[in-house]
Coordinates of C-alpha atoms in Angstrom, one line a residue:
M8 CA -28.7 -17.3 -9.2
L9 CA -27.0 -20.5 -10.4
S10 CA -24.3 -18.5 -12.2
F11 CA -23.6 -16.5 -9.0
L12 CA -23.2 -19.7 -7.0
F13 CA -20.8 -21.0 -9.6
F14 CA -19.0 -17.7 -9.5
S15 CA -18.8 -17.7 -5.7
F16 CA -17.4 -21.3 -5.7
F17 CA -14.8 -20.5 -8.3
C18 CA -13.7 -17.2 -6.7
S19 CA -13.5 -19.0 -3.4
L20 CA -11.0 -21.5 -4.8
K21 CA -9.0 -18.7 -6.5
L22 CA -8.9 -16.5 -3.4
R23 CA -8.1 -19.3 -1.1
S24 CA -5.1 -20.1 -3.3
R25 CA -3.9 -16.6 -2.5
G26 CA -4.6 -16.8 1.2
L27 CA -8.0 -15.2 1.1
D28 CA -11.3 -16.6 2.4
F29 CA -14.0 -15.7 -0.1
S30 CA -16.9 -16.0 2.3
R31 CA -15.1 -13.7 4.7
W32 CA -14.4 -11.4 1.7
L33 CA -18.0 -11.2 0.8
T34 CA -19.1 -10.4 4.3
M35 CA -16.4 -7.8 4.9
L36 CA -16.6 -6.1 1.5
P37 CA -19.5 -3.7 2.4
R38 CA -17.7 -2.6 5.5
W39 CA -14.4 -2.0 3.7
S40 CA -16.2 -0.4 0.7
R41 CA -17.7 2.2 3.1
A42 CA -14.2 2.6 4.7
A43 CA -12.6 3.1 1.3
I44 CA -15.2 5.7 0.3
R45 CA -14.7 7.4 3.5
L46 CA -10.9 7.3 2.9
Y47 CA -11.3 9.0 -0.5
K48 CA -13.5 11.7 1.0
L49 CA -11.1 12.3 3.8
G50 CA -8.2 12.4 1.4
S51 CA -9.8 15.3 -0.5
Q52 CA -10.3 17.4 2.6
N53 CA -7.8 19.6 4.3
N54 CA -9.2 19.2 7.8
M55 CA -6.4 20.2 10.2
E56 CA -8.3 19.2 13.3
L57 CA -9.0 15.7 11.9
R58 CA -5.4 15.3 11.1
K59 CA -4.4 16.2 14.6
D60 CA -6.8 13.7 16.1
F61 CA -5.5 11.0 13.8
C62 CA -1.8 11.8 14.6
F63 CA -2.6 11.6 18.3
V64 CA -4.2 8.2 17.9
A65 CA -1.4 7.0 15.6
S66 CA 1.4 7.9 18.1
R67 CA -0.4 6.1 20.9
S68 CA -1.6 3.1 18.9
Y69 CA 1.8 2.5 17.2
A70 CA 3.5 2.3 20.6
K71 CA 1.0 -0.4 21.7
V72 CA 0.9 -2.4 18.5
A73 CA 4.7 -2.3 17.8
A74 CA 5.4 -3.3 21.4
A75 CA 3.2 -6.3 21.1
A76 CA 4.4 -7.3 17.6
D77 CA 8.1 -6.5 17.8
D78 CA 10.5 -6.2 20.7
S79 CA 13.0 -4.2 18.7
T80 CA 11.8 -0.8 17.5
E81 CA 14.8 1.3 18.3
K82 CA 16.7 2.5 15.3
N83 CA 20.5 3.0 15.1
F84 CA 21.3 4.9 12.0
S85 CA 25.1 4.8 12.6
R86 CA 25.3 1.0 12.2
K87 CA 24.4 1.0 8.5
P88 CA 26.9 1.5 5.6
E89 CA 27.1 5.1 4.4
V90 CA 24.4 6.0 1.9
Y91 CA 24.6 9.2 -0.1
F92 CA 21.1 10.5 0.6
N93 CA 21.7 13.9 -1.1
K94 CA 22.3 12.2 -4.4
M95 CA 19.1 10.0 -4.4
F96 CA 15.9 10.4 -6.3
W97 CA 16.6 13.5 -8.3
S98 CA 16.2 11.9 -11.8
K99 CA 13.4 12.8 -14.1
P100 CA 10.1 10.8 -13.4
C101 CA 9.1 8.2 -16.0
S102 CA 6.4 5.6 -16.5
L103 CA 6.6 2.6 -14.3
A104 CA 4.8 0.3 -16.8
L105 CA 6.5 -3.0 -17.5
A106 CA 7.8 -3.6 -21.0
Q107 CA 5.8 -6.1 -23.1
D108 CA 8.6 -8.6 -22.9
S109 CA 9.2 -8.2 -19.2
P110 CA 9.3 -11.5 -17.3
L111 CA 7.5 -9.7 -14.4
R112 CA 4.3 -9.1 -16.5
V113 CA 1.2 -10.9 -15.4
E114 CA -1.2 -11.7 -18.3
E115 CA -4.9 -12.5 -18.1
P116 CA -5.4 -16.3 -18.7
K117 CA -6.8 -17.0 -22.1
Y118 CA -9.1 -20.0 -22.5
E119 CA -10.7 -21.3 -25.7
G120 CA -13.6 -23.5 -26.7
I121 CA -15.7 -25.0 -24.0
R122 CA -13.4 -23.8 -21.2
H123 CA -13.9 -20.2 -22.4
I124 CA -17.7 -20.7 -22.4
I125 CA -17.7 -22.2 -18.9
F126 CA -15.5 -19.5 -17.4
K127 CA -17.6 -16.9 -19.0
M128 CA -20.7 -18.4 -17.5
L129 CA -18.9 -18.4 -14.1
L130 CA -18.3 -14.6 -14.6
F131 CA -14.5 -15.1 -14.7
Y132 CA -14.4 -12.3 -17.3
S133 CA -16.7 -9.9 -15.5
K134 CA -15.4 -6.5 -14.6
Q135 CA -15.5 -7.3 -10.8
S136 CA -13.5 -10.5 -11.3
K137 CA -10.9 -8.8 -13.4
S138 CA -10.6 -6.0 -10.8
I139 CA -10.1 -8.5 -8.0
R140 CA -7.3 -10.3 -10.0
G141 CA -5.7 -6.9 -10.9
A142 CA -5.9 -5.7 -7.3
N143 CA -4.1 -8.9 -6.1
V144 CA -1.3 -8.2 -8.5
V145 CA -1.0 -4.6 -7.5
Y146 CA -0.8 -5.5 -3.8
R147 CA 1.9 -8.1 -4.6
R148 CA 3.9 -5.2 -6.2
I149 CA 3.4 -3.2 -3.0
A150 CA 4.3 -6.1 -0.7
S151 CA 7.3 -7.0 -2.8
Q152 CA 8.7 -3.4 -2.6
V153 CA 8.2 -3.3 1.1
D154 CA 9.5 -6.7 2.0
K155 CA 12.8 -6.4 0.1
P156 CA 15.9 -5.6 2.2
A157 CA 16.8 -2.9 -0.4
I158 CA 14.2 -0.4 0.9
Y159 CA 15.5 -0.7 4.5
N160 CA 19.1 -0.4 3.3
A161 CA 18.3 2.6 1.1
F162 CA 16.8 4.6 3.9
N163 CA 18.8 3.2 6.8
L164 CA 15.8 1.7 8.5
E165 CA 15.6 -1.2 10.9
K166 CA 13.1 -3.8 9.7
T167 CA 10.6 -3.8 12.5
F168 CA 6.8 -4.4 12.5
K169 CA 6.3 -0.6 12.7
T170 CA 8.5 0.3 9.8
T171 CA 7.2 -2.5 7.6
F172 CA 3.6 -1.5 8.3
S173 CA 4.4 2.2 7.8
L174 CA 6.0 1.5 4.4
L175 CA 3.0 -0.6 3.4
I176 CA 0.7 2.4 4.1
L177 CA 3.0 4.7 2.2
H178 CA 2.9 2.6 -0.9
M179 CA -0.8 2.0 -0.5
W180 CA -1.2 5.7 -0.5
L181 CA 0.8 6.1 -3.7
C182 CA -1.4 3.6 -5.5
L183 CA -4.7 4.9 -4.1
R184 CA -3.6 8.4 -5.0
R185 CA -3.0 7.3 -8.6
L186 CA -6.3 5.3 -8.7
K187 CA -8.2 8.5 -7.8
E188 CA -7.1 10.0 -11.1
D189 CA -9.4 7.4 -12.8
G190 CA -12.5 8.6 -11.0
K191 CA -15.2 6.2 -9.9
E192 CA -13.6 3.2 -11.6
G193 CA -10.4 3.9 -9.7
V194 CA -12.2 4.2 -6.4
E195 CA -14.0 0.9 -6.9
F196 CA -10.6 -0.8 -7.8
G197 CA -9.2 0.8 -4.6
Q198 CA -11.8 -0.9 -2.5
Y199 CA -10.6 -4.3 -3.7
L200 CA -7.0 -3.3 -3.1
Y201 CA -7.8 -2.0 0.4
E202 CA -9.5 -5.3 1.4
I203 CA -6.5 -7.3 0.2
Y204 CA -4.2 -5.0 2.1
N205 CA -6.3 -5.3 5.3
H206 CA -6.3 -9.1 5.1
D207 CA -2.5 -9.2 4.6
V208 CA -2.0 -6.9 7.6
E209 CA -4.2 -9.2 9.7
L210 CA -2.0 -12.1 8.7
R211 CA 1.2 -10.1 9.5
V212 CA -0.1 -9.1 12.9
S213 CA -1.1 -12.8 13.7
K214 CA 2.3 -14.0 12.5
A215 CA 4.0 -11.4 14.8
G216 CA 2.3 -13.1 17.7
V217 CA -0.7 -10.9 18.4
N218 CA -3.4 -13.5 18.5
L219 CA -5.5 -12.3 21.4
L220 CA -7.7 -9.3 20.9
L221 CA -6.8 -9.2 17.2
T222 CA -9.9 -7.2 16.3
R223 CA -8.8 -4.5 18.7
W224 CA -5.3 -4.3 17.2
M225 CA -6.8 -4.2 13.7
K226 CA -9.0 -1.2 14.7
D227 CA -5.9 0.6 16.0
L228 CA -4.0 -0.1 12.8
E229 CA -7.1 1.0 10.7
K230 CA -7.0 4.4 12.5
I231 CA -3.3 4.7 11.8
F232 CA -3.9 3.9 8.2
Y233 CA -6.5 6.7 7.8
G234 CA -4.4 9.2 9.7
N235 CA -1.3 8.5 7.6
I236 CA -3.3 8.8 4.3
V237 CA -4.9 12.1 5.3
A238 CA -1.5 13.5 6.4
Y239 CA 0.2 12.4 3.1
D240 CA -2.6 13.9 1.0
A241 CA -2.4 17.2 3.0
A242 CA 1.4 17.3 2.6
M243 CA 1.0 17.1 -1.2
L244 CA -1.4 20.1 -1.5
P245 CA -0.1 23.1 -3.4
E246 CA -0.4 25.3 -0.3
A247 CA 1.5 22.8 1.9
R248 CA 4.9 23.9 3.3
P249 CA 8.0 22.5 1.6
D250 CA 8.9 20.6 4.8
E251 CA 5.4 19.2 5.3
L252 CA 6.0 15.9 3.6
P253 CA 9.4 15.2 5.2
N254 CA 7.8 16.0 8.6
V255 CA 4.9 13.6 8.0
I256 CA 7.3 10.9 6.8
W257 CA 9.5 11.3 9.9
K258 CA 6.5 11.0 12.2
N259 CA 4.9 8.1 10.4
I260 CA 7.9 6.0 9.5
F261 CA 11.1 7.0 11.3
S262 CA 10.1 8.3 14.7
D263 CA 9.2 6.0 17.5
D264 CA 7.1 8.5 19.4
G265 CA 5.9 10.8 16.5
L266 CA 7.1 13.9 18.5
S267 CA 10.9 14.1 18.4
K268 CA 12.8 15.8 15.7
P269 CA 15.2 13.9 13.3
N270 CA 18.9 14.0 14.2
D271 CA 21.5 14.7 11.6
A272 CA 22.0 11.0 10.8
A273 CA 18.3 10.5 10.1
A274 CA 17.5 13.9 8.4
G275 CA 19.1 12.9 5.1
A276 CA 17.2 9.6 5.0
V277 CA 13.9 11.4 5.7
Q278 CA 14.5 14.0 2.9
A279 CA 15.5 11.2 0.5
M280 CA 12.3 9.3 1.3
A281 CA 10.3 12.5 0.7
R282 CA 11.9 12.8 -2.7
Y283 CA 11.2 9.1 -3.4
A284 CA 7.5 9.5 -2.5
R285 CA 7.1 12.6 -4.7
R286 CA 8.9 11.0 -7.6
E287 CA 6.8 7.8 -7.3
C288 CA 3.7 9.9 -7.4
S289 CA 4.8 11.5 -10.6
C290 CA 5.9 8.2 -12.1
L291 CA 2.6 6.5 -11.3
S292 CA 0.8 9.5 -12.9
L293 CA 2.8 8.9 -16.0
T294 CA 1.9 5.2 -16.0
D295 CA -1.0 4.2 -18.2
K296 CA -4.3 3.0 -16.9
E297 CA -4.1 -0.5 -18.3
S298 CA -0.8 -1.1 -16.6
I299 CA -2.1 0.2 -13.3
F300 CA -5.3 -1.8 -13.3
S301 CA -3.6 -5.0 -14.4
G302 CA -0.7 -4.5 -11.9
N303 CA 1.8 -4.6 -14.8
F304 CA 4.1 -1.9 -13.3
T305 CA 6.9 -1.9 -10.8
F306 CA 8.1 0.6 -8.3
S307 CA 11.4 2.3 -8.8
S308 CA 14.4 0.1 -8.0
L309 CA 16.1 0.6 -4.7
E310 CA 18.8 -2.0 -5.1
N311 CA 21.6 0.5 -5.6
P312 CA 20.3 4.0 -4.8
K313 CA 23.6 5.7 -4.1
S314 CA 23.6 8.0 -7.1
D315 CA 21.0 9.8 -9.2
S316 CA 22.0 7.7 -12.2
V317 CA 19.7 4.8 -11.2
R318 CA 16.0 5.0 -11.9
G319 CA 14.5 5.9 -8.5

């Protein structure tokens, strides 16, 4: 019991330094654990009726949340510099693991002597503690990819609350899909990742100015998250139509109402993002387990995606 209290105090300090409230995390974990388990079950099903329900909720909820959080959701694809979408993301998939000498690597802290003993007593080296630290690093990789201007320039997207949130979900799906390949251990890791994601979204919504009825907004965004994940999984099934993934990406990320069809200016960007998503799936599958669980990987570069010669 004493060790657990020390562990709780220590993790509280660590998580607070990352913007997380440990006591809140402990109380919310069972709920999000059930949610994550439900998510994985839903992701393995091809339930068309469920997908329709989720898409209906998503199209309505997005309109409300985006209107409250961002006044500018209209996109103008003609304003951006020309990007050669038809040349993007055709290169052969490769591992996304960081090289051993990469400055972006995050290594586990190594303590010796009495400090090592104390930290061991505080369960710093426990599997759960390592998973929490690893999930924090993984989510920082996701947020970094989504917050960079490069991803909006690459796909001719306006940076609004809706597009940022939609891109967060897309990259969460990429990571959760990869984690499922590692079975139960991956599912457990995904639970920690999902809780960190959810807390970050709550902070983003608050920062956008939605302070009243925050719980209500979060419930709407949770439904959108589930709906998008189910739709992405279904679009990747072997029996899915070739245009299924581009259609889902258009509805979830590019379209304001989820119903209209992409115009000529947007169609190229949608197809390019579909190739990007498929390629990242393959790249993550080629990335070793240790790199995934420690967060020592990076998504494909989008800094200059005008030709297929770049990685990504």
